JSON list of C-alpha atoms in Angstrom, two decimals:
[
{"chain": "L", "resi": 27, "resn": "UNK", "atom": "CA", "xyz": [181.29, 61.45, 116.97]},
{"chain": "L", "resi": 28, "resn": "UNK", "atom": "CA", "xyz": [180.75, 63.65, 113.71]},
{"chain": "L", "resi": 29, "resn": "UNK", "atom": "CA", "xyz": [183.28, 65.84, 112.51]},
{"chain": "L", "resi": 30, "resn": "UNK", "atom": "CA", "xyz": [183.37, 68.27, 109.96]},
{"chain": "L", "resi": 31, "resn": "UNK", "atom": "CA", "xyz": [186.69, 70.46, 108.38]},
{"chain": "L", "resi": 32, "resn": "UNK", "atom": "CA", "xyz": [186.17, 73.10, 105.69]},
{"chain": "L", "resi": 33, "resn": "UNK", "atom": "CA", "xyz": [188.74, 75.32, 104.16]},
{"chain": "L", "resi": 34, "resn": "UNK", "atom": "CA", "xyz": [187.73, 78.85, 102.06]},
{"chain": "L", "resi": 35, "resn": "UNK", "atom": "CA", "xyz": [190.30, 78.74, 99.10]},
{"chain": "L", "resi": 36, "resn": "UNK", "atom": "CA", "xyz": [191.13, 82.50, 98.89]},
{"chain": "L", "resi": 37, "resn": "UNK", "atom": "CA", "xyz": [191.42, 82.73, 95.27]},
{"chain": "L", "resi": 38, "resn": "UNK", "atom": "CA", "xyz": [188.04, 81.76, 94.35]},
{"chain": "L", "resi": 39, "resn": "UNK", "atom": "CA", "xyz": [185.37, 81.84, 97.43]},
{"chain": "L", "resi": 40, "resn": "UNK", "atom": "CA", "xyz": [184.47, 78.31, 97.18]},
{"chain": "L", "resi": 41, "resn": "UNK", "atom": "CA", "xyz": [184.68, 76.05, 100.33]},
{"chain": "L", "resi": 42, "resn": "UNK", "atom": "CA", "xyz": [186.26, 72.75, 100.20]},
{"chain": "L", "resi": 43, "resn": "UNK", "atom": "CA", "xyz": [185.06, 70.09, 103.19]},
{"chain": "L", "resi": 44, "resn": "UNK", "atom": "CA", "xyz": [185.30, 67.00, 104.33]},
{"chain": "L", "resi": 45, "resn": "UNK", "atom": "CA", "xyz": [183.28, 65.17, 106.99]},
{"chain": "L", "resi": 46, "resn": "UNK", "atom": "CA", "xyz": [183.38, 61.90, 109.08]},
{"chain": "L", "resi": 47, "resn": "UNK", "atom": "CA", "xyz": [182.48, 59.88, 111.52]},
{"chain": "L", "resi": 48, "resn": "UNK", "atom": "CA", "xyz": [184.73, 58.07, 114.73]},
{"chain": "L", "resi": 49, "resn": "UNK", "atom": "CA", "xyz": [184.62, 56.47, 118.06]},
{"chain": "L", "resi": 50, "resn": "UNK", "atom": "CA", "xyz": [187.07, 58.41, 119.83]},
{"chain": "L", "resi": 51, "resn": "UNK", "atom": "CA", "xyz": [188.31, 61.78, 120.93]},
{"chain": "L", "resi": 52, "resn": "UNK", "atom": "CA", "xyz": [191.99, 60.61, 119.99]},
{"chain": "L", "resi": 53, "resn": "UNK", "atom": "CA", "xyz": [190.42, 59.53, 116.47]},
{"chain": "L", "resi": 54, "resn": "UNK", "atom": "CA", "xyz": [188.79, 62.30, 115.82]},
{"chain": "L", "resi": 55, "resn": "UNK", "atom": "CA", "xyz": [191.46, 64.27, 116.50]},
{"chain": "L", "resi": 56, "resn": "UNK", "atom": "CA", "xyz": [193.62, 62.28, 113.96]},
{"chain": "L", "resi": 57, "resn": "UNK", "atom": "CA", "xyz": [191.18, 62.06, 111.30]},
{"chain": "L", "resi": 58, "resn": "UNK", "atom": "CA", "xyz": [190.52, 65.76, 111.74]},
{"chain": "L", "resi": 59, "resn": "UNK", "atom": "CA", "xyz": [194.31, 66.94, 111.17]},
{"chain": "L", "resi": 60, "resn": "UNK", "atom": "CA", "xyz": [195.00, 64.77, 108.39]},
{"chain": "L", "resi": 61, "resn": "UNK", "atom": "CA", "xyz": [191.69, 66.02, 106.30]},
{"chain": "L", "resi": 62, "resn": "UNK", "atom": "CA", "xyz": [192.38, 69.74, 106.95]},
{"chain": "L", "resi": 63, "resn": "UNK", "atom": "CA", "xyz": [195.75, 69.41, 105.66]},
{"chain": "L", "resi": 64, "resn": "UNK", "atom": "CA", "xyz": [194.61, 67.92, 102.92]},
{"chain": "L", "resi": 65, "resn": "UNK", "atom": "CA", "xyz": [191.80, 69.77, 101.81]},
{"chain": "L", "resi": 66, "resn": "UNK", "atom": "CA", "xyz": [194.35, 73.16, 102.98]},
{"chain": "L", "resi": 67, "resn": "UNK", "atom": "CA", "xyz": [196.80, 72.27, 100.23]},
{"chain": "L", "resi": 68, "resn": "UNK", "atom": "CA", "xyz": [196.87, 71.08, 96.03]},
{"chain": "L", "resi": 69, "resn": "UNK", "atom": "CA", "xyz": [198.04, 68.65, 94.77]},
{"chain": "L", "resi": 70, "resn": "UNK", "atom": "CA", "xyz": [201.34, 69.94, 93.58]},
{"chain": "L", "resi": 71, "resn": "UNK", "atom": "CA", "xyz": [201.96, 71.40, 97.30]},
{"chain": "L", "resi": 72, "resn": "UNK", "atom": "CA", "xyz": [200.56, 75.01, 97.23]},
{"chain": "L", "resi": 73, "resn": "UNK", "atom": "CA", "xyz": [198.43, 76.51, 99.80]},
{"chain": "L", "resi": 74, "resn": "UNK", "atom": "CA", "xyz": [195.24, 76.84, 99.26]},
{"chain": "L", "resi": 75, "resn": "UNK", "atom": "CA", "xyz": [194.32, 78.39, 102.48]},
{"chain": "L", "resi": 76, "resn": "UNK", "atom": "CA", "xyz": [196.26, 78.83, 105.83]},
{"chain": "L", "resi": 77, "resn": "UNK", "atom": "CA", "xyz": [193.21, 78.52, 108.45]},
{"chain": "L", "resi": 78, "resn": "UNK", "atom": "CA", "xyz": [190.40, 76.04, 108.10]},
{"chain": "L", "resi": 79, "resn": "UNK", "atom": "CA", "xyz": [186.99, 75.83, 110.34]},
{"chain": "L", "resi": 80, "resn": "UNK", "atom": "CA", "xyz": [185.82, 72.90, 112.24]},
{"chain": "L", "resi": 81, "resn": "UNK", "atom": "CA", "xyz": [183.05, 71.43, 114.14]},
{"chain": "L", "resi": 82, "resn": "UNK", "atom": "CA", "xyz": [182.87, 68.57, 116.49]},
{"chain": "L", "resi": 83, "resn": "UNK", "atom": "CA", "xyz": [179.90, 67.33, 117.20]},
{"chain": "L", "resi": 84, "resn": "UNK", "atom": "CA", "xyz": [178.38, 70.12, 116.21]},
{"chain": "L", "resi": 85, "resn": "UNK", "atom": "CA", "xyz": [180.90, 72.27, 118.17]},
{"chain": "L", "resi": 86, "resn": "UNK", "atom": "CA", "xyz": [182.53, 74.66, 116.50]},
{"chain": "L", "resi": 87, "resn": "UNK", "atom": "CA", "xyz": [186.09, 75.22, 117.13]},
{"chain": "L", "resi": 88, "resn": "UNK", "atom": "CA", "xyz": [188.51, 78.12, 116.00]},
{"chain": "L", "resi": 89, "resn": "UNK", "atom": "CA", "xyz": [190.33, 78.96, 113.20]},
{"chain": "L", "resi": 90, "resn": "UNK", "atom": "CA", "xyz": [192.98, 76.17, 112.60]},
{"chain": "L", "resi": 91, "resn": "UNK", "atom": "CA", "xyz": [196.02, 76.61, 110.83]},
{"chain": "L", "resi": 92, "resn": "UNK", "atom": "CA", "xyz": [196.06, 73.28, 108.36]},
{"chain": "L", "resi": 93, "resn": "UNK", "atom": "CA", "xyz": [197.91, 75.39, 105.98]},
{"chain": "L", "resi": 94, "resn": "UNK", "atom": "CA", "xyz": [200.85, 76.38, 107.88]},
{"chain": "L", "resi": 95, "resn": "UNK", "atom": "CA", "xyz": [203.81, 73.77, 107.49]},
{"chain": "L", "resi": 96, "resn": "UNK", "atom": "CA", "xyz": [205.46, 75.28, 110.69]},
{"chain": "L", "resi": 97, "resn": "UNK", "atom": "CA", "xyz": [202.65, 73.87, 112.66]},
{"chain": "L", "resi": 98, "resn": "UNK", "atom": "CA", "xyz": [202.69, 70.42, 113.59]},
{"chain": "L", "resi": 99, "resn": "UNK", "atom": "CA", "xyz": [200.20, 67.74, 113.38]},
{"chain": "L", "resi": 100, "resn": "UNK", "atom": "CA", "xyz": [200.52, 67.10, 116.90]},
{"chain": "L", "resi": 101, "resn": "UNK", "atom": "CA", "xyz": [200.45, 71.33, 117.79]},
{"chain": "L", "resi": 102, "resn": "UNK", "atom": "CA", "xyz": [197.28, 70.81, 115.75]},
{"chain": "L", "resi": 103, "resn": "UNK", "atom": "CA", "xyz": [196.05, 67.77, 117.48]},
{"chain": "L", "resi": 104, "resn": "UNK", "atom": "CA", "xyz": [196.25, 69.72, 120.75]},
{"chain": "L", "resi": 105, "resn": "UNK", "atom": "CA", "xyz": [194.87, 73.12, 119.70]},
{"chain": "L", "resi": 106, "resn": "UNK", "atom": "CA", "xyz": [191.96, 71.58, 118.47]},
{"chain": "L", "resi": 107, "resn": "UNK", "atom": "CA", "xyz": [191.33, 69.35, 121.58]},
{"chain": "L", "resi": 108, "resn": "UNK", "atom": "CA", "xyz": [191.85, 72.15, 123.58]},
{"chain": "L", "resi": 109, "resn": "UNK", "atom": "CA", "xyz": [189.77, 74.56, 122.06]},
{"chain": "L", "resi": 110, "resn": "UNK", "atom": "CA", "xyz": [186.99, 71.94, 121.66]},
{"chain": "L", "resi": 111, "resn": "UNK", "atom": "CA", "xyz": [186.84, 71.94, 125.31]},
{"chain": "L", "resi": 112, "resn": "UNK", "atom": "CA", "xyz": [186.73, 75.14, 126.05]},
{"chain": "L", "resi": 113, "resn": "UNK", "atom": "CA", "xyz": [183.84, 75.93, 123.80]},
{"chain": "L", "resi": 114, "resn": "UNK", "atom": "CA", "xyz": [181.78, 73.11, 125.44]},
{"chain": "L", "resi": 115, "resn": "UNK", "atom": "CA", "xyz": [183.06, 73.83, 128.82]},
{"chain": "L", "resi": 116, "resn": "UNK", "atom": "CA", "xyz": [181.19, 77.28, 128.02]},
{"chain": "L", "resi": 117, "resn": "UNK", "atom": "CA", "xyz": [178.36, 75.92, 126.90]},
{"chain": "L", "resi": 118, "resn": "UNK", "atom": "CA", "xyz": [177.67, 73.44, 129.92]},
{"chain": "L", "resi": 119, "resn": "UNK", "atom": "CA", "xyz": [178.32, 70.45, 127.96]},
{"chain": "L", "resi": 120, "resn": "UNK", "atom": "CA", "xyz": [180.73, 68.01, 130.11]},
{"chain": "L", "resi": 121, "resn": "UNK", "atom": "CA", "xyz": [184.23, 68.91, 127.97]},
{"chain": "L", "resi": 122, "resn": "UNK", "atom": "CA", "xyz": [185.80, 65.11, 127.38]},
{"chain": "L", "resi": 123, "resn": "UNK", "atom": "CA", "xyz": [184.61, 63.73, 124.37]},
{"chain": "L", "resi": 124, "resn": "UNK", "atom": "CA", "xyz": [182.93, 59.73, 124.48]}
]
């Protein structure tokens, strides 16, 4: 499965993104988290951006909040699974990921 996380960092326009690859829904999930809070923050700790966008296989999901330290990974991990299923439940696509 193909992922894809980008972030708009409000101060200057440009998008930041990062993109892989992995077998599995919980995988994809984990990889998914960890790169939008990574590509949501600098180096030195500062927000660059509280909501990021992703797609899942070409899904796209909602606005996630990788920039929001009150929000766990696992709150993230969920919200994304979640909302990846309910967009492909809607779009007749069977919802569990291979």
């Amino acid at each position: 499965m193909d992922w894809f996380v980008s972030v708009r960092e409000e101060e200057s326009g440009a998008h930041l993104y990062r993109g892989g690859a992995a077998p599995d829904r919980a995988t994809v999930l984990e990889q998914v988290v960890h790169a939008g809070r990574e590509i949501a923050h600098r180096e030195d700790g500062s927000v660059i951006a509280v909501a990021g966008e992703v797609v899942i296989d070409g899904t796209p999901v909602d606005a996630i909040a990788f920039g929001d330290p009150g929000v766990s990974d696992e709150t993230l991990r969920f919200e994304i699974g979640a909302a990846f299923d309910r967009v492909r439940s809607h779009t007749g696509v069977r919802p569990e990921m291979r």
